[in-house]
Amino acid sequence: MSMFKRKDHSVPVLNTASLPDLIFTVLFFFMIVTHMKENQMKVKYQVPQGTRLERLAKKSTVSHIYIGKPYKGGGGDAVQVNDKIVDMAEIEDFIAAERKRMSPDDARNMTVSIKADKKVDMGVVTDVKQALRRANALKILYSGKKSTKKNK
């Protein structure tokens, strides 16, 4: 007989009973936190095509203005910011609210994206640009999609 007994060094079994609860908790958290779509479209617009398009590097500093025909009737072109249709005087208030929401660094680099229908009256686009100029939002870009036609 030996004086020392050998001890069994086995690894305990990992209990995985709470793993489904943890997975569903994380899934629920991401469902609550994630935003799928911010704006509900109230104007119809067909994106114009272009040849010299560039992608944006930082999208958090971009505010969107949509111009097109309203879905709920109406004769003329409508301007939409966020989830409501506005007139030209309210565009300046929208820009001021967007700047207030951003950090001071992002507010200096704020860009306004105009997403206008390709058949919209250019007078409306000019009025929007004038309202942006009064609000001191001078960085403007026009959204479009890549043209498939080759110009000769």
PDB file of C-alpha atoms in Angstrom:
ATOM      1  CA  MET A   1       0.000   0.000   0.000  1.00  0.00           C
ATOM      2  CA  SER A   2       1.084   3.406  -0.750  1.00  0.00           C
ATOM      3  CA  MET A   3       0.946   6.320   1.617  1.00  0.00           C
ATOM      4  CA  PHE A   4      -0.392   8.745  -0.931  1.00  0.00           C
ATOM      5  CA  LYS A   5      -3.699   8.358  -2.676  1.00  0.00           C
ATOM      6  CA  ARG A   6      -4.040   9.490  -6.239  1.00  0.00           C
ATOM      7  CA  LYS A   7      -6.583  12.259  -6.723  1.00  0.00           C
ATOM      8  CA  ASP A   8      -8.814  12.288  -9.760  1.00  0.00           C
ATOM      9  CA  HIS A   9      -8.309  15.570 -11.670  1.00  0.00           C
ATOM     10  CA  SER A  10     -11.341  15.670 -13.920  1.00  0.00           C
ATOM     11  CA  VAL A  11     -12.745  18.846 -15.446  1.00  0.00           C
ATOM     12  CA  PRO A  12     -16.286  19.681 -14.306  1.00  0.00           C
ATOM     13  CA  VAL A  13     -19.019  19.691 -16.967  1.00  0.00           C
ATOM     14  CA  LEU A  14     -20.041  23.120 -18.254  1.00  0.00           C
ATOM     15  CA  ASN A  15     -23.712  23.824 -17.619  1.00  0.00           C
ATOM     16  CA  THR A  16     -25.297  25.200 -20.822  1.00  0.00           C
ATOM     17  CA  ALA A  17     -28.867  25.384 -19.555  1.00  0.00           C
ATOM     18  CA  SER A  18     -28.885  29.202 -19.453  1.00  0.00           C
ATOM     19  CA  LEU A  19     -27.319  29.644 -22.918  1.00  0.00           C
ATOM     20  CA  PRO A  20     -30.660  29.991 -24.826  1.00  0.00           C
ATOM     21  CA  ASP A  21     -31.788  32.652 -22.342  1.00  0.00           C
ATOM     22  CA  LEU A  22     -28.601  34.598 -22.953  1.00  0.00           C
ATOM     23  CA  ILE A  23     -28.940  34.352 -26.744  1.00  0.00           C
ATOM     24  CA  PHE A  24     -32.553  35.552 -26.694  1.00  0.00           C
ATOM     25  CA  THR A  25     -31.637  38.427 -24.375  1.00  0.00           C
ATOM     26  CA  VAL A  26     -28.922  39.605 -26.771  1.00  0.00           C
ATOM     27  CA  LEU A  27     -31.267  39.204 -29.752  1.00  0.00           C
ATOM     28  CA  PHE A  28     -33.960  41.226 -27.965  1.00  0.00           C
ATOM     29  CA  PHE A  29     -31.420  43.950 -27.150  1.00  0.00           C
ATOM     30  CA  PHE A  30     -30.388  44.321 -30.810  1.00  0.00           C
ATOM     31  CA  MET A  31     -34.010  44.345 -31.955  1.00  0.00           C
ATOM     32  CA  ILE A  32     -34.745  47.249 -29.609  1.00  0.00           C
ATOM     33  CA  VAL A  33     -31.618  49.273 -30.364  1.00  0.00           C
ATOM     34  CA  THR A  34     -31.451  48.875 -34.160  1.00  0.00           C
ATOM     35  CA  HIS A  35     -33.279  51.337 -36.412  1.00  0.00           C
ATOM     36  CA  MET A  36     -34.330  49.825 -39.704  1.00  0.00           C
ATOM     37  CA  LYS A  37     -35.596  52.886 -41.548  1.00  0.00           C
ATOM     38  CA  GLU A  38     -35.743  56.420 -40.258  1.00  0.00           C
ATOM     39  CA  ASN A  39     -38.037  58.224 -42.681  1.00  0.00           C
ATOM     40  CA  GLN A  40     -41.358  57.201 -44.102  1.00  0.00           C
ATOM     41  CA  MET A  41     -41.536  58.431 -47.666  1.00  0.00           C
ATOM     42  CA  LYS A  42     -44.360  60.857 -48.378  1.00  0.00           C
ATOM     43  CA  VAL A  43     -43.147  61.968 -51.801  1.00  0.00           C
ATOM     44  CA  LYS A  44     -42.465  59.911 -54.912  1.00  0.00           C
ATOM     45  CA  TYR A  45     -39.107  60.363 -56.496  1.00  0.00           C
ATOM     46  CA  GLN A  46     -37.219  58.512 -59.168  1.00  0.00           C
ATOM     47  CA  VAL A  47     -33.478  58.924 -58.736  1.00  0.00           C
ATOM     48  CA  PRO A  48     -31.772  60.593 -61.698  1.00  0.00           C
ATOM     49  CA  GLN A  49     -28.765  58.947 -63.320  1.00  0.00           C
ATOM     50  CA  GLY A  50     -25.279  60.418 -63.488  1.00  0.00           C
ATOM     51  CA  THR A  51     -21.801  59.593 -64.677  1.00  0.00           C
ATOM     52  CA  ARG A  52     -19.518  61.199 -62.058  1.00  0.00           C
ATOM     53  CA  LEU A  53     -20.789  59.832 -58.753  1.00  0.00           C
ATOM     54  CA  GLU A  54     -18.913  59.443 -55.464  1.00  0.00           C
ATOM     55  CA  ARG A  55     -19.700  57.645 -52.220  1.00  0.00           C
ATOM     56  CA  LEU A  56     -19.805  59.493 -48.911  1.00  0.00           C
ATOM     57  CA  ALA A  57     -17.230  58.655 -46.272  1.00  0.00           C
ATOM     58  CA  LYS A  58     -19.141  59.798 -43.165  1.00  0.00           C
ATOM     59  CA  LYS A  59     -22.915  59.486 -43.394  1.00  0.00           C
ATOM     60  CA  SER A  60     -23.703  60.739 -39.883  1.00  0.00           C
ATOM     61  CA  THR A  61     -23.201  64.359 -40.979  1.00  0.00           C
ATOM     62  CA  VAL A  62     -25.657  64.103 -43.883  1.00  0.00           C
ATOM     63  CA  SER A  63     -29.228  65.424 -43.652  1.00  0.00           C
ATOM     64  CA  HIS A  64     -31.672  64.413 -46.369  1.00  0.00           C
ATOM     65  CA  ILE A  65     -34.272  66.513 -48.188  1.00  0.00           C
ATOM     66  CA  TYR A  66     -36.641  64.721 -50.584  1.00  0.00           C
ATOM     67  CA  ILE A  67     -38.396  66.551 -53.432  1.00  0.00           C
ATOM     68  CA  GLY A  68     -41.115  64.973 -55.582  1.00  0.00           C
ATOM     69  CA  LYS A  69     -44.828  64.493 -56.106  1.00  0.00           C
ATOM     70  CA  PRO A  70     -46.765  63.801 -52.885  1.00  0.00           C
ATOM     71  CA  TYR A  71     -48.285  60.329 -52.478  1.00  0.00           C
ATOM     72  CA  LYS A  72     -51.557  61.768 -51.170  1.00  0.00           C
ATOM     73  CA  GLY A  73     -52.612  63.797 -54.167  1.00  0.00           C
ATOM     74  CA  GLY A  74     -51.726  67.408 -54.608  1.00  0.00           C
ATOM     75  CA  GLY A  75     -50.802  69.093 -57.844  1.00  0.00           C
ATOM     76  CA  GLY A  76     -47.328  70.476 -57.379  1.00  0.00           C
ATOM     77  CA  ASP A  77     -44.008  69.251 -56.105  1.00  0.00           C
ATOM     78  CA  ALA A  78     -43.565  68.725 -52.373  1.00  0.00           C
ATOM     79  CA  VAL A  79     -40.514  68.961 -50.108  1.00  0.00           C
ATOM     80  CA  GLN A  80     -40.089  66.355 -47.347  1.00  0.00           C
ATOM     81  CA  VAL A  81     -37.694  66.507 -44.414  1.00  0.00           C
ATOM     82  CA  ASN A  82     -37.727  63.708 -41.867  1.00  0.00           C
ATOM     83  CA  ASP A  83     -41.305  62.386 -41.865  1.00  0.00           C
ATOM     84  CA  LYS A  84     -43.258  65.475 -42.847  1.00  0.00           C
ATOM     85  CA  ILE A  85     -43.880  67.653 -45.842  1.00  0.00           C
ATOM     86  CA  VAL A  86     -42.718  71.223 -45.253  1.00  0.00           C
ATOM     87  CA  ASP A  87     -42.741  74.568 -46.992  1.00  0.00           C
ATOM     88  CA  MET A  88     -39.618  76.599 -47.759  1.00  0.00           C
ATOM     89  CA  ALA A  89     -39.702  78.584 -44.504  1.00  0.00           C
ATOM     90  CA  GLU A  90     -39.474  75.415 -42.408  1.00  0.00           C
ATOM     91  CA  ILE A  91     -36.274  74.225 -44.109  1.00  0.00           C
ATOM     92  CA  GLU A  92     -34.201  76.747 -42.145  1.00  0.00           C
ATOM     93  CA  ASP A  93     -35.706  75.446 -38.875  1.00  0.00           C
ATOM     94  CA  PHE A  94     -34.892  71.880 -39.963  1.00  0.00           C
ATOM     95  CA  ILE A  95     -31.238  72.776 -40.599  1.00  0.00           C
ATOM     96  CA  ALA A  96     -30.983  74.557 -37.237  1.00  0.00           C
ATOM     97  CA  ALA A  97     -32.463  71.516 -35.442  1.00  0.00           C
ATOM     98  CA  GLU A  98     -30.097  69.149 -37.265  1.00  0.00           C
ATOM     99  CA  ARG A  99     -27.084  71.263 -36.281  1.00  0.00           C
ATOM    100  CA  LYS A 100     -28.212  71.327 -32.666  1.00  0.00           C
ATOM    101  CA  ARG A 101     -28.493  67.522 -32.631  1.00  0.00           C
ATOM    102  CA  MET A 102     -24.925  67.049 -33.985  1.00  0.00           C
ATOM    103  CA  SER A 103     -21.641  67.514 -32.214  1.00  0.00           C
ATOM    104  CA  PRO A 104     -19.877  70.835 -32.967  1.00  0.00           C
ATOM    105  CA  ASP A 105     -17.299  69.031 -35.111  1.00  0.00           C
ATOM    106  CA  ASP A 106     -19.980  67.296 -37.192  1.00  0.00           C
ATOM    107  CA  ALA A 107     -22.033  70.509 -37.450  1.00  0.00           C
ATOM    108  CA  ARG A 108     -19.137  72.203 -39.227  1.00  0.00           C
ATOM    109  CA  ASN A 109     -18.969  69.336 -41.739  1.00  0.00           C
ATOM    110  CA  MET A 110     -22.738  69.065 -42.188  1.00  0.00           C
ATOM    111  CA  THR A 111     -23.825  68.160 -45.711  1.00  0.00           C
ATOM    112  CA  VAL A 112     -27.361  68.353 -47.075  1.00  0.00           C
ATOM    113  CA  SER A 113     -28.358  65.670 -49.573  1.00  0.00           C
ATOM    114  CA  ILE A 114     -31.093  66.660 -52.001  1.00  0.00           C
ATOM    115  CA  LYS A 115     -32.909  63.616 -53.341  1.00  0.00           C
ATOM    116  CA  ALA A 116     -35.099  65.031 -56.068  1.00  0.00           C
ATOM    117  CA  ASP A 117     -37.253  63.318 -58.648  1.00  0.00           C
ATOM    118  CA  LYS A 118     -35.764  63.505 -62.117  1.00  0.00           C
ATOM    119  CA  LYS A 119     -38.934  65.209 -63.415  1.00  0.00           C
ATOM    120  CA  VAL A 120     -39.225  67.781 -60.625  1.00  0.00           C
ATOM    121  CA  ASP A 121     -39.461  71.471 -61.520  1.00  0.00           C
ATOM    122  CA  MET A 122     -36.018  73.077 -61.118  1.00  0.00           C
ATOM    123  CA  GLY A 123     -37.664  76.153 -59.585  1.00  0.00           C
ATOM    124  CA  VAL A 124     -38.486  74.096 -56.481  1.00  0.00           C
ATOM    125  CA  VAL A 125     -34.884  72.842 -56.267  1.00  0.00           C
ATOM    126  CA  THR A 126     -33.653  76.426 -56.598  1.00  0.00           C
ATOM    127  CA  ASP A 127     -36.017  77.549 -53.814  1.00  0.00           C
ATOM    128  CA  VAL A 128     -34.696  74.767 -51.564  1.00  0.00           C
ATOM    129  CA  LYS A 129     -31.124  75.803 -52.355  1.00  0.00           C
ATOM    130  CA  GLN A 130     -31.942  79.441 -51.496  1.00  0.00           C
ATOM    131  CA  ALA A 131     -33.461  78.347 -48.162  1.00  0.00           C
ATOM    132  CA  LEU A 132     -30.334  76.300 -47.445  1.00  0.00           C
ATOM    133  CA  ARG A 133     -28.178  79.312 -48.280  1.00  0.00           C
ATOM    134  CA  ARG A 134     -30.157  81.451 -45.791  1.00  0.00           C
ATOM    135  CA  ALA A 135     -29.607  78.712 -43.170  1.00  0.00           C
ATOM    136  CA  ASN A 136     -25.868  78.764 -43.957  1.00  0.00           C
ATOM    137  CA  ALA A 137     -25.893  75.122 -45.119  1.00  0.00           C
ATOM    138  CA  LEU A 138     -23.511  75.521 -48.037  1.00  0.00           C
ATOM    139  CA  LYS A 139     -22.385  71.915 -48.564  1.00  0.00           C
ATOM    140  CA  ILE A 140     -25.007  70.389 -50.839  1.00  0.00           C
ATOM    141  CA  LEU A 141     -24.939  67.150 -52.762  1.00  0.00           C
ATOM    142  CA  TYR A 142     -27.391  65.666 -55.210  1.00  0.00           C
ATOM    143  CA  SER A 143     -28.187  61.966 -54.972  1.00  0.00           C
ATOM    144  CA  GLY A 144     -28.281  59.838 -58.083  1.00  0.00           C
ATOM    145  CA  LYS A 145     -27.459  56.408 -59.388  1.00  0.00           C
ATOM    146  CA  LYS A 146     -24.763  55.347 -61.812  1.00  0.00           C
ATOM    147  CA  SER A 147     -25.723  55.678 -65.448  1.00  0.00           C
ATOM    148  CA  THR A 148     -25.443  52.533 -67.550  1.00  0.00           C
ATOM    149  CA  LYS A 149     -25.189  54.461 -70.825  1.00  0.00           C
ATOM    150  CA  LYS A 150     -21.778  55.301 -72.239  1.00  0.00           C
ATOM    151  CA  ASN A 151     -21.389  58.810 -73.653  1.00  0.00           C
ATOM    152  CA  LYS A 152     -19.183  59.182 -76.735  1.00  0.00           C
TER     153      LYS A 152
END
